[in-house]
CSV table of C-alpha atoms and ligand atoms in Angstrom, one decimal:
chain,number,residue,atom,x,y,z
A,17,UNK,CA,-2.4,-22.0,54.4
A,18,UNK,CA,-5.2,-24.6,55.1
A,19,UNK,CA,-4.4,-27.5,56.8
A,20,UNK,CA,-7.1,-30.3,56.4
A,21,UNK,CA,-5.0,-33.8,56.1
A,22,UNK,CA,-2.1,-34.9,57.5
A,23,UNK,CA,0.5,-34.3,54.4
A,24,UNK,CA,-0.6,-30.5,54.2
A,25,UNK,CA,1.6,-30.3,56.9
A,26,UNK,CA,5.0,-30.9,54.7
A,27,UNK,CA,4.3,-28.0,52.6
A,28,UNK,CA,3.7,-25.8,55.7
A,29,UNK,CA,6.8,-26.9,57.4
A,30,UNK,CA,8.8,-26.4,54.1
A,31,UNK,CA,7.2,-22.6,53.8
A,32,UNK,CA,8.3,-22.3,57.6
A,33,UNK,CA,12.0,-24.0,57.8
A,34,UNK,CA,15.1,-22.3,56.4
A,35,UNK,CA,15.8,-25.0,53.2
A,36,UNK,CA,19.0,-26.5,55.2
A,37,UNK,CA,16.6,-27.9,58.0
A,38,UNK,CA,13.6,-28.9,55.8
A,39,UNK,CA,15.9,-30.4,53.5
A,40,UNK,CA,17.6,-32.2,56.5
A,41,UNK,CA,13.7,-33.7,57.5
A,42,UNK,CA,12.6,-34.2,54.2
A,43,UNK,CA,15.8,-36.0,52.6
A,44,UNK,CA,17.2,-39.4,52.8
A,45,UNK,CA,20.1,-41.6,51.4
A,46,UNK,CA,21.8,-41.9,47.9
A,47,UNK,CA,19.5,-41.5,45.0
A,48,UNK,CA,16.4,-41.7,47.5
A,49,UNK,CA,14.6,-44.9,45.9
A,50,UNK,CA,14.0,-46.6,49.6
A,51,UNK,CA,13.1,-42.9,50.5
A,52,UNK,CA,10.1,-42.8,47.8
A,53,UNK,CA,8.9,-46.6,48.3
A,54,UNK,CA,8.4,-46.2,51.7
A,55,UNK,CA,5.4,-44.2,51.6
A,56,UNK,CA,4.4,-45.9,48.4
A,57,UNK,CA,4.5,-48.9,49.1
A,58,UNK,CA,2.1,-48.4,51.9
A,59,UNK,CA,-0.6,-46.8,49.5
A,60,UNK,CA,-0.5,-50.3,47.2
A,61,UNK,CA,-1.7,-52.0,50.7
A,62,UNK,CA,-5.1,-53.0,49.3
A,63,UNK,CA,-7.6,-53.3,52.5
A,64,UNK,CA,-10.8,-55.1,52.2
A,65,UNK,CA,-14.2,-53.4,52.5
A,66,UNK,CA,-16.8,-54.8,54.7
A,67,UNK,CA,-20.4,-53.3,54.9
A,68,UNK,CA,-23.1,-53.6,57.6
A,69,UNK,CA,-21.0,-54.7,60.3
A,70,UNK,CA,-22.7,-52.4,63.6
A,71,UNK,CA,-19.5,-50.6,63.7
A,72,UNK,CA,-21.3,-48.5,66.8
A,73,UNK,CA,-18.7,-49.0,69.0
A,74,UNK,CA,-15.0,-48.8,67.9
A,75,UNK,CA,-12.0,-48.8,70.0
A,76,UNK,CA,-8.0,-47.4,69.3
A,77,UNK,CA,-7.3,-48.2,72.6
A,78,UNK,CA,-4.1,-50.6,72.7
A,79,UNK,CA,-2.1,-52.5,75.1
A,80,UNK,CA,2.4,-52.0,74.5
A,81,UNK,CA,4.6,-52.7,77.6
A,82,UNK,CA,2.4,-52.1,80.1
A,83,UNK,CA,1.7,-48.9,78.8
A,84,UNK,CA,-1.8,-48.2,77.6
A,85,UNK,CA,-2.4,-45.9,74.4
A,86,UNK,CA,-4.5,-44.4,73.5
A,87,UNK,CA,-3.6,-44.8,69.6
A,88,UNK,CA,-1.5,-47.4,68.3
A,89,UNK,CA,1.2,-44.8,68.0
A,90,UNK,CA,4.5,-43.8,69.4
A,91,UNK,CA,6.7,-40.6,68.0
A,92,UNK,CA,9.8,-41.6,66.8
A,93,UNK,CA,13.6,-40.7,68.0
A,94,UNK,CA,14.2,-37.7,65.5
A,95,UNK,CA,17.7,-35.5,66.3
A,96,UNK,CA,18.1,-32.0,66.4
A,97,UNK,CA,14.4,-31.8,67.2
A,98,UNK,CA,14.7,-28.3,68.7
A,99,UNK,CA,16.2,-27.0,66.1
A,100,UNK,CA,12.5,-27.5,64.1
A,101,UNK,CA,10.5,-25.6,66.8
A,102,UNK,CA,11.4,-23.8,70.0
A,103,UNK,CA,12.7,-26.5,72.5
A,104,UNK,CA,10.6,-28.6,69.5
A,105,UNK,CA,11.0,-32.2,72.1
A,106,UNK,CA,9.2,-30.6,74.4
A,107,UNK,CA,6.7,-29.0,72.3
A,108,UNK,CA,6.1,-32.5,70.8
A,109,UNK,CA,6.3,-34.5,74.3
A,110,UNK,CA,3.6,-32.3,75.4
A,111,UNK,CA,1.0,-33.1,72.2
A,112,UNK,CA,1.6,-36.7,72.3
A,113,UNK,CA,1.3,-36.7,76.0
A,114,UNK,CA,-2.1,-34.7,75.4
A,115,UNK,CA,-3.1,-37.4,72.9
A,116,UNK,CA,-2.5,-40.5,75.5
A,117,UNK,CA,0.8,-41.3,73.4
A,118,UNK,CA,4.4,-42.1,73.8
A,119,UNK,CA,7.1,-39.9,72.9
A,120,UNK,CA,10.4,-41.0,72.0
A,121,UNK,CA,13.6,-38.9,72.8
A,122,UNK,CA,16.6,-38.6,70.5
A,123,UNK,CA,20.0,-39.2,71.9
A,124,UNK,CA,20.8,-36.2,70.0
A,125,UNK,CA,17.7,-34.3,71.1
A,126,UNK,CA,18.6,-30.6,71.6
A,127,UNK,CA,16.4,-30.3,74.9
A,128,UNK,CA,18.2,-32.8,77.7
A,129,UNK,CA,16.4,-35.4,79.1
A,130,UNK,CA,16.2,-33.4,82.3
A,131,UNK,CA,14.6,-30.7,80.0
A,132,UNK,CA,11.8,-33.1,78.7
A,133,UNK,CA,10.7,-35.8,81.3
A,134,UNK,CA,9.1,-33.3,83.9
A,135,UNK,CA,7.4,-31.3,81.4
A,136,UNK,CA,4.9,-34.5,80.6
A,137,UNK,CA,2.7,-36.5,83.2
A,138,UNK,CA,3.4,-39.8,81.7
A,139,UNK,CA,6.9,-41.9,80.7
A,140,UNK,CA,8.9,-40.9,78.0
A,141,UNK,CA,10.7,-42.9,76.3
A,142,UNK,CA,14.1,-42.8,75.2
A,143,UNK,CA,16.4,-43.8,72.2
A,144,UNK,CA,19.8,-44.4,72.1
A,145,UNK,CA,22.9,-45.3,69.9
A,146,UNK,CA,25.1,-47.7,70.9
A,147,UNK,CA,28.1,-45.6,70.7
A,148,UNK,CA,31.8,-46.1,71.4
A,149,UNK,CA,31.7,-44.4,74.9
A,150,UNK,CA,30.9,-46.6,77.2
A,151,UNK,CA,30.7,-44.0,80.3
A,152,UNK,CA,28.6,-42.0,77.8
A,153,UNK,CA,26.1,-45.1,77.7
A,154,UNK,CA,26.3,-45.5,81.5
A,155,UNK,CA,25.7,-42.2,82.2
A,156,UNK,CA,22.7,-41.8,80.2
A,157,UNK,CA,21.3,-45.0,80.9
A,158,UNK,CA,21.5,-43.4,84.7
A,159,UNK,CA,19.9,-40.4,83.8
A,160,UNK,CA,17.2,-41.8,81.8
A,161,UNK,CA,16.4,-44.1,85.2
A,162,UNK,CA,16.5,-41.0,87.4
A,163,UNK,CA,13.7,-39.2,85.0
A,164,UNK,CA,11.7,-42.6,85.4
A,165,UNK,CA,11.7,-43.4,81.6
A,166,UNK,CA,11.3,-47.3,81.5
A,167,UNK,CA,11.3,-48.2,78.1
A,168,UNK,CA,14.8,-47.3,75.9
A,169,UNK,CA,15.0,-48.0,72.3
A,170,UNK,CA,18.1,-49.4,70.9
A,171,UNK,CA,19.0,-48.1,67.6
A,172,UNK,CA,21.3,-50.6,65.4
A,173,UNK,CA,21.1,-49.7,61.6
A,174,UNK,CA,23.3,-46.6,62.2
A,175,UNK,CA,26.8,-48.6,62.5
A,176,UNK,CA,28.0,-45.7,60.4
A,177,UNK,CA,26.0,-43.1,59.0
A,178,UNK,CA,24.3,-43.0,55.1
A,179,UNK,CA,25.5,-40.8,52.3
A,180,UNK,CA,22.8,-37.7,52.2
A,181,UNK,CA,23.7,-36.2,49.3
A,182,UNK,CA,20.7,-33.2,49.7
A,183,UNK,CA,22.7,-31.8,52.7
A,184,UNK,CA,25.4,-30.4,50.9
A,185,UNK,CA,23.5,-29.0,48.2
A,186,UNK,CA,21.1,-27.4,51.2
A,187,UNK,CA,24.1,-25.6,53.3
A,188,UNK,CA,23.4,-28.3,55.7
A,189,UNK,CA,27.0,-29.2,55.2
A,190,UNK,CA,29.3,-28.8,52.2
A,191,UNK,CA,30.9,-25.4,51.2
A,192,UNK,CA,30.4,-22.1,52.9
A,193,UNK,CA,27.9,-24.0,55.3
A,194,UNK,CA,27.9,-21.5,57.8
A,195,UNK,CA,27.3,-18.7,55.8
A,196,UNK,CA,24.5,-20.1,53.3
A,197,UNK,CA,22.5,-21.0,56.7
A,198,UNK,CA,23.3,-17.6,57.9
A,199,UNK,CA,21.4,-16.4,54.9
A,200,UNK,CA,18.6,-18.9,54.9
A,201,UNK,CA,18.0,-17.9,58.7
A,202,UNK,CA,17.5,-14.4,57.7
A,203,UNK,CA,15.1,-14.9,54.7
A,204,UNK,CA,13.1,-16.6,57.1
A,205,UNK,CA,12.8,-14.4,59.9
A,206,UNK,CA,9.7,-16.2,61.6
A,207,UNK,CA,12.1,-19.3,62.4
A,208,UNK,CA,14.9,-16.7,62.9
A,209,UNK,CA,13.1,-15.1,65.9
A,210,UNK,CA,11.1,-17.8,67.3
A,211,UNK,CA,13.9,-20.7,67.1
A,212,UNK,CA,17.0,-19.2,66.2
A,213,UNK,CA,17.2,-16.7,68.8
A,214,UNK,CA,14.2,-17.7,71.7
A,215,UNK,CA,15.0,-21.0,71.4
A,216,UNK,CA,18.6,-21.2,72.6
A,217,UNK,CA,21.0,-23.0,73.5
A,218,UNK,CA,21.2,-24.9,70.2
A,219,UNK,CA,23.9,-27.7,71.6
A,220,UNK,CA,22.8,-31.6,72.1
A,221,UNK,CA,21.6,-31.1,75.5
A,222,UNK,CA,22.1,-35.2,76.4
A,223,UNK,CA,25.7,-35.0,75.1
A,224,UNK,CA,26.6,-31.8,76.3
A,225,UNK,CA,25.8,-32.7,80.0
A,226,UNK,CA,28.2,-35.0,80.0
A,227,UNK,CA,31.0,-33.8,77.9
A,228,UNK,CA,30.7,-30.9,80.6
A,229,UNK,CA,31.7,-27.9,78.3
A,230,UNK,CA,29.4,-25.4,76.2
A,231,UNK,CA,30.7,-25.9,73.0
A,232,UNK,CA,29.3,-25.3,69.4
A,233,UNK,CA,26.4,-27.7,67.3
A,234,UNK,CA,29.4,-29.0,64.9
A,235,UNK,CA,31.4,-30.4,68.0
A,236,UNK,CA,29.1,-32.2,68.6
A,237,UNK,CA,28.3,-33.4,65.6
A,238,UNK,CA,31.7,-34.6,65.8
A,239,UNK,CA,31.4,-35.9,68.8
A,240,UNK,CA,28.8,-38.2,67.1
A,241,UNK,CA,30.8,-39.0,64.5
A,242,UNK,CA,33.7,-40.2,65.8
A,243,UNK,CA,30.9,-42.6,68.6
A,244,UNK,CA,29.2,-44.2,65.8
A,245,UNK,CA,31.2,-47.6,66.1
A,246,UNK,CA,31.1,-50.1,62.7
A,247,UNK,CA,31.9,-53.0,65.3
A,248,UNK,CA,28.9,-53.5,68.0
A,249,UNK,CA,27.4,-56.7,67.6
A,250,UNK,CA,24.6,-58.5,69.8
A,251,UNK,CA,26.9,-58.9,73.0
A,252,UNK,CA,28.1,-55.1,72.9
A,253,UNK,CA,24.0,-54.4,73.7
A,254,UNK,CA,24.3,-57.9,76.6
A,255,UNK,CA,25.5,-55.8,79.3
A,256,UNK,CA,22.6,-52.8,79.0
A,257,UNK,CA,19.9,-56.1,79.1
A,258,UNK,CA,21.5,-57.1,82.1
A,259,UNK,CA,21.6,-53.6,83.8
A,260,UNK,CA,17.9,-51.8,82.6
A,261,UNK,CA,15.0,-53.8,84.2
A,262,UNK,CA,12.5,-52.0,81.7
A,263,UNK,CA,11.2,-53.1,78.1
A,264,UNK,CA,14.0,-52.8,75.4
A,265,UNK,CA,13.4,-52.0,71.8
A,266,UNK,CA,15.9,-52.9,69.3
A,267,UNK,CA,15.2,-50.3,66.6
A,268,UNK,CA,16.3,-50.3,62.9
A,269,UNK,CA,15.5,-54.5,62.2
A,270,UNK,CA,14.1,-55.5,58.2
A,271,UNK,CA,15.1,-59.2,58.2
A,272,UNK,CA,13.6,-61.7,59.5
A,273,UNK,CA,16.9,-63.2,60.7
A,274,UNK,CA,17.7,-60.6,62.8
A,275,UNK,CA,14.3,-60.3,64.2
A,276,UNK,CA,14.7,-64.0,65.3
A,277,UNK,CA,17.8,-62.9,66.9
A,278,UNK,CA,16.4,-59.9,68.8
A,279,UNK,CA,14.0,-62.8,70.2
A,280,UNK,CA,17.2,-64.7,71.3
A,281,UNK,CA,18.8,-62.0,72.7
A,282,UNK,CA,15.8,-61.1,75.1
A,283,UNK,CA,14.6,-58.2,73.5
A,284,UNK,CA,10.8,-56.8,74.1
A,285,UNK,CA,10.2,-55.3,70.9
A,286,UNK,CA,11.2,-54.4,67.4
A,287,UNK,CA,11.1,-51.4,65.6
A,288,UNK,CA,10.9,-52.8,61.9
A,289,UNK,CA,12.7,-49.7,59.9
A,290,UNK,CA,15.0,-48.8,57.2
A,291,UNK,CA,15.3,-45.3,59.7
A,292,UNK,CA,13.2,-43.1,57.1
A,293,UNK,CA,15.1,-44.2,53.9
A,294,UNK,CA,18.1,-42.5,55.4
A,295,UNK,CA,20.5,-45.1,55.6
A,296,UNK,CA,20.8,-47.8,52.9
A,297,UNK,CA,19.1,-46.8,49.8
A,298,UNK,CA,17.4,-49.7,47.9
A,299,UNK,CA,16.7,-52.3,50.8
A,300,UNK,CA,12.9,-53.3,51.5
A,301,UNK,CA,10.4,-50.3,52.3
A,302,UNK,CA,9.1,-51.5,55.6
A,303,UNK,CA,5.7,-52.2,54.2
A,304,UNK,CA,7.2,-55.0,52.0
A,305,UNK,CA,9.5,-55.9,54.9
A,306,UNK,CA,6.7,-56.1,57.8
A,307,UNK,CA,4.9,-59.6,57.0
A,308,UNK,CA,8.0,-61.8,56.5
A,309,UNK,CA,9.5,-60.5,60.1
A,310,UNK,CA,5.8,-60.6,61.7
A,311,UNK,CA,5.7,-64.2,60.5
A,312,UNK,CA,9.2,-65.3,62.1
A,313,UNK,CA,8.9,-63.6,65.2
A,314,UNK,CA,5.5,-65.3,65.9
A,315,UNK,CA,4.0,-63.2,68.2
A,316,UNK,CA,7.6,-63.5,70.5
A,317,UNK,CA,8.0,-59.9,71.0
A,318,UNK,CA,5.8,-56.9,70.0
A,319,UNK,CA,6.6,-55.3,66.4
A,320,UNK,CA,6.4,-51.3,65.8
A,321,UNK,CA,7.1,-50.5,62.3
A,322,UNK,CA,8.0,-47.0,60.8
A,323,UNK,CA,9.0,-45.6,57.2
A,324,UNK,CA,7.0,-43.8,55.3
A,325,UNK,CA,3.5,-43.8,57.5
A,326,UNK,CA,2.0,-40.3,56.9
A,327,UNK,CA,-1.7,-40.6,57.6
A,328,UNK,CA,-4.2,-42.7,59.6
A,329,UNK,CA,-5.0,-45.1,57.1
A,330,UNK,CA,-1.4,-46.2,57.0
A,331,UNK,CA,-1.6,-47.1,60.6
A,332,UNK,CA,-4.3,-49.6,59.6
A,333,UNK,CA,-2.9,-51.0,56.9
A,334,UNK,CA,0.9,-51.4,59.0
A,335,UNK,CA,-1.2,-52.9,61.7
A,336,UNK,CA,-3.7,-55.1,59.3
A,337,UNK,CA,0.8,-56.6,58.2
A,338,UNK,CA,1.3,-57.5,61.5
A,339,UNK,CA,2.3,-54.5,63.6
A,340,UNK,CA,1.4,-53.7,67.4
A,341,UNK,CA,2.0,-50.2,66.9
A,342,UNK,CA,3.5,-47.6,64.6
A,343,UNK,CA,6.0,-44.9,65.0
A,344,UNK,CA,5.6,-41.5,63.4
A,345,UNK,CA,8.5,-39.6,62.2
A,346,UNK,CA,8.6,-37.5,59.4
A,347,UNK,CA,4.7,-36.8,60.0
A,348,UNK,CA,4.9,-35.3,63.4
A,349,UNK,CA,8.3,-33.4,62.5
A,350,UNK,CA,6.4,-31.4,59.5
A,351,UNK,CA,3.4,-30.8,61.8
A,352,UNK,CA,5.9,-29.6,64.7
A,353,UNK,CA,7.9,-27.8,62.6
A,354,UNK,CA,4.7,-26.1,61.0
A,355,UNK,CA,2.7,-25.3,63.9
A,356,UNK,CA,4.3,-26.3,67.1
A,357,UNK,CA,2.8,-28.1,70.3
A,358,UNK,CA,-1.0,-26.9,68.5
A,359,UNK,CA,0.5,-28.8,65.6
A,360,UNK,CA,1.5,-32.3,66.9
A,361,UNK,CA,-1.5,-32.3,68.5
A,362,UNK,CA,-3.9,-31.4,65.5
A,363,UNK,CA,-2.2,-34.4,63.6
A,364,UNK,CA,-2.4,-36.8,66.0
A,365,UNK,CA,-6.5,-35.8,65.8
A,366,UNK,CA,-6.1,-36.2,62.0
A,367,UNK,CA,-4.7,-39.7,62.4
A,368,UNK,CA,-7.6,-41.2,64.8
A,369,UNK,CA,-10.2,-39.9,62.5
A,370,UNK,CA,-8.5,-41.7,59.6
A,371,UNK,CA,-7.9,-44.5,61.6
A,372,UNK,CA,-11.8,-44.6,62.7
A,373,UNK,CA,-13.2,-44.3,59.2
A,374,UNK,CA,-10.7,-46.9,58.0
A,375,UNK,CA,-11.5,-49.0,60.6
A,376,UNK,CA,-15.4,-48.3,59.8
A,377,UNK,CA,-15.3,-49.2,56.5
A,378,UNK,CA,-13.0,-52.5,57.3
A,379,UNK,CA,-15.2,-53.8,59.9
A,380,UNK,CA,-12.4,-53.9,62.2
A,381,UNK,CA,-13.8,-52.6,65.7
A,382,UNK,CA,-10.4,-52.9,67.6
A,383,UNK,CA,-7.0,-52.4,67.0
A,384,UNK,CA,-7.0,-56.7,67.9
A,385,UNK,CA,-9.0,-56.9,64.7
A,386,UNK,CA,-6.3,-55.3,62.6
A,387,UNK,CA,-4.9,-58.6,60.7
A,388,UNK,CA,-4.0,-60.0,57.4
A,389,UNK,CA,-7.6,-61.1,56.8
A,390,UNK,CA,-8.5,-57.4,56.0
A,391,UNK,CA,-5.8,-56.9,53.4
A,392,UNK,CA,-6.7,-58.2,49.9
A,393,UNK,CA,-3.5,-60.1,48.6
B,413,FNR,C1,15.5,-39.6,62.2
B,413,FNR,N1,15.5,-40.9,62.8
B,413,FNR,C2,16.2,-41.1,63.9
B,413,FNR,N2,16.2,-42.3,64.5
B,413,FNR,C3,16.8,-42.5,65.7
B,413,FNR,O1,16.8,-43.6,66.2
B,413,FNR,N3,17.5,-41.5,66.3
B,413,FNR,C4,17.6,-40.3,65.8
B,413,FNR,O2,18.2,-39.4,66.3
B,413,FNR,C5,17.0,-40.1,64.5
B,413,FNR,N4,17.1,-38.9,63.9
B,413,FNR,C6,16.3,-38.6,62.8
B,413,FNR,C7,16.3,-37.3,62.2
B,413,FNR,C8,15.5,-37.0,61.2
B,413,FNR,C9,15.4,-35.6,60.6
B,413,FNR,C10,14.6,-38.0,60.6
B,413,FNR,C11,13.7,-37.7,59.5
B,413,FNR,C12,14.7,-39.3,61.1
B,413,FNR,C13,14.7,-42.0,62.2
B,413,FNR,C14,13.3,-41.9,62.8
B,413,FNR,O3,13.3,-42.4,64.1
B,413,FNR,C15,12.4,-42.9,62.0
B,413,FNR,O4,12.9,-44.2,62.0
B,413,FNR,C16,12.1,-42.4,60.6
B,413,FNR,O5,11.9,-41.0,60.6
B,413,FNR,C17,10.8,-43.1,60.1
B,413,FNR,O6,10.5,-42.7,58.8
B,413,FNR,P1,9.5,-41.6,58.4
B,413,FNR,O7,8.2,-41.8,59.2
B,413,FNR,O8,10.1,-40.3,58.7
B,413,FNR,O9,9.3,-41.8,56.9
């Protein structure tokens, strides 16, 4: 199929994926209303347009923890990554890395850690849950110094995980599970060869190291489950500031409150998100949520925002609400998913240009420029 904009890349994904793992990507929580006004929401973002400006020189270039960037972009923490692509994390390391981006590994990334850091020439960064196993959390956070990642990203709106209803209806979970993605697998043969069976071993490669045993994707799944702790508060995540020396990025805020509190607690950075519409269906898209939290946090610490961005023009508008930087997950998922490393890569390409003919026709010649005088109220 021809891929010319960044959302062709769903439909490829979904012609590529058995419908268990597209459905997984693609779904989100309850009746999927936060899901929907995510991406939305973003498009009613009216910017302003500004004529004969010189716009000769423009620059993307941006300035987060003493990281430059090359884009105002960072890929986002998405589980079971390699089960999208063949050892997908380090398919998708490898295109943001090529692009003069961050990538952000899952806690529940198939490939390990060890797997992914070597395979790029710049810091990865690296996402975790705060989970009920302490010596879990002390041994990644160990592991993710000895790979030299610097920057970990805390993620706090999954105290328990949402109801998604689509996976039981997909064979994700549900009834005969096993069997129906037995099937899927082998009416898609492509993913079947080149995933399925190249790209093995299917287990969660940061979890497994440390349970020490090779056991099957549902144990550890289970695993998961029975980690995800309903009562971690601010001083559970005290000790982890006090050990990591490198920027911290509590991940999952949408209220203003608790974005002040991330300032009190020390934190470098928010990541303003509703996780993808995933968790708690009908709170704030993060479009709607962005300005309150970029006015109470004041410029304190530095605000990424995700939910819903799925093109270049997006990244403006998220940035024109107050945002340093976005993160990208759904978007670079399809495009891995569709075409790999080759992919991630092409998208990323797809977002600059957007982003430079946005910026063109706004008048806003660096990402500095990007504030609420462009948006039209
Ligand atoms: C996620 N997300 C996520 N977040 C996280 O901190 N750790 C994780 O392991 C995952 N896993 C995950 C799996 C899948 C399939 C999706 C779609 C998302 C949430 C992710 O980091 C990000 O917040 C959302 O994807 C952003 O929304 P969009 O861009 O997908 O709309």
């Amino acid at each position: 199929m021809i891929i010319s904009s960044p959302s062709d890349y769903r439909e490829a994904a979904r012609r590529k994926l058995p419908p268990f793992l597209f459905h997984y990507i693609d779904g989100g929580a309850y009746a999927e209303h936060t899901l929907r006004r995510n991406v939305e929401d973003w498009s009613d973002v009216a910017l302003r347009q500004r004529v004969l400006q010189d716009m000769s020189s423009l620059s993307l270039e941006t300035q987060l923890f003493d990281e430059t960037l090359r884009l105002p972009i960072v890929l986002a923490p998405v589980g079971l990554t390699g089960m999208y692509a063949r050892r997908g994390e380090v398919q998708a390391a490898r295109a943001a890395a090529s692009r003069g981006v961050p990538f952000t590994l899952s806690t529940v990334s198939v490939c390990p850690i060890e797997e992914v850091a070597p395979a790029i020439d710049r810091p990865m960064w690296f996402q975790l849950y705060v989970l009920r196993d302490r010596g879990f959390m002390k041994n990644a956070l160990e592991r993710a110094k000895a790979v030299g990642v610097k920057t970990l990203v805390f993620t706090v709106d999954m105290p328990t995980p949402g109801a998604r209803y689509r996976d039981a209806h997909s064979g994700m979970s549900g009834p005969n599970a096993e069997m129906r993605r037995m099937i899927q697998a082998m009416t898609h043969p492509a993913w079947a060869w080149d995933v399925g069976v190249r790209g093995r071993p299917h287990d969660l490669g940061n979890v497994s190291r440390y349970l020490g045993k090779a056991t099957g994707l549902a144990d550890y799944i289970g695993w998961l489950g029975a980690n995800f702790d309903p009562s971690i508060s601010w001083k559970d995540l005290q000790w982890i500031r006090d050990a990591w020396d490198g920027p911290m990025i509590i991940k999952g805020v949408l209220d203003p409150q608790d974005a002040r509190d991330a300032v009190a607690f020390g934190a470098d950075g928010i990541v303003v998100s509703n996780h993808g519409g995933r968790q708690l269906d009908g709170v704030l898209s993060s479009a709607r949520a962005l300005p309150a939290i970029a006015d109470a946090v004041q410029g304190d610490l530095k605000i990424l925002v995700d939910s819903g961005i799925r093109n270049g023009l997006d990244v403006v508008r998220a940035l024109a609400l107050g945002a340093d930087a976005v993160m990208l997950g759904r978007a670079f998922i399809y495009a891995l998913a569709a075409r790999g490393q080759a992919g991630v890569g092409d998208l990323l390409d797809l977002f600059e240009k957007e982003m430079r003919v946005a910026m063109t026709l706004t008048g806003a010649k660096s990402v500095s420029a990007l504030d609420r005088t462009l948006i039209v109220e």
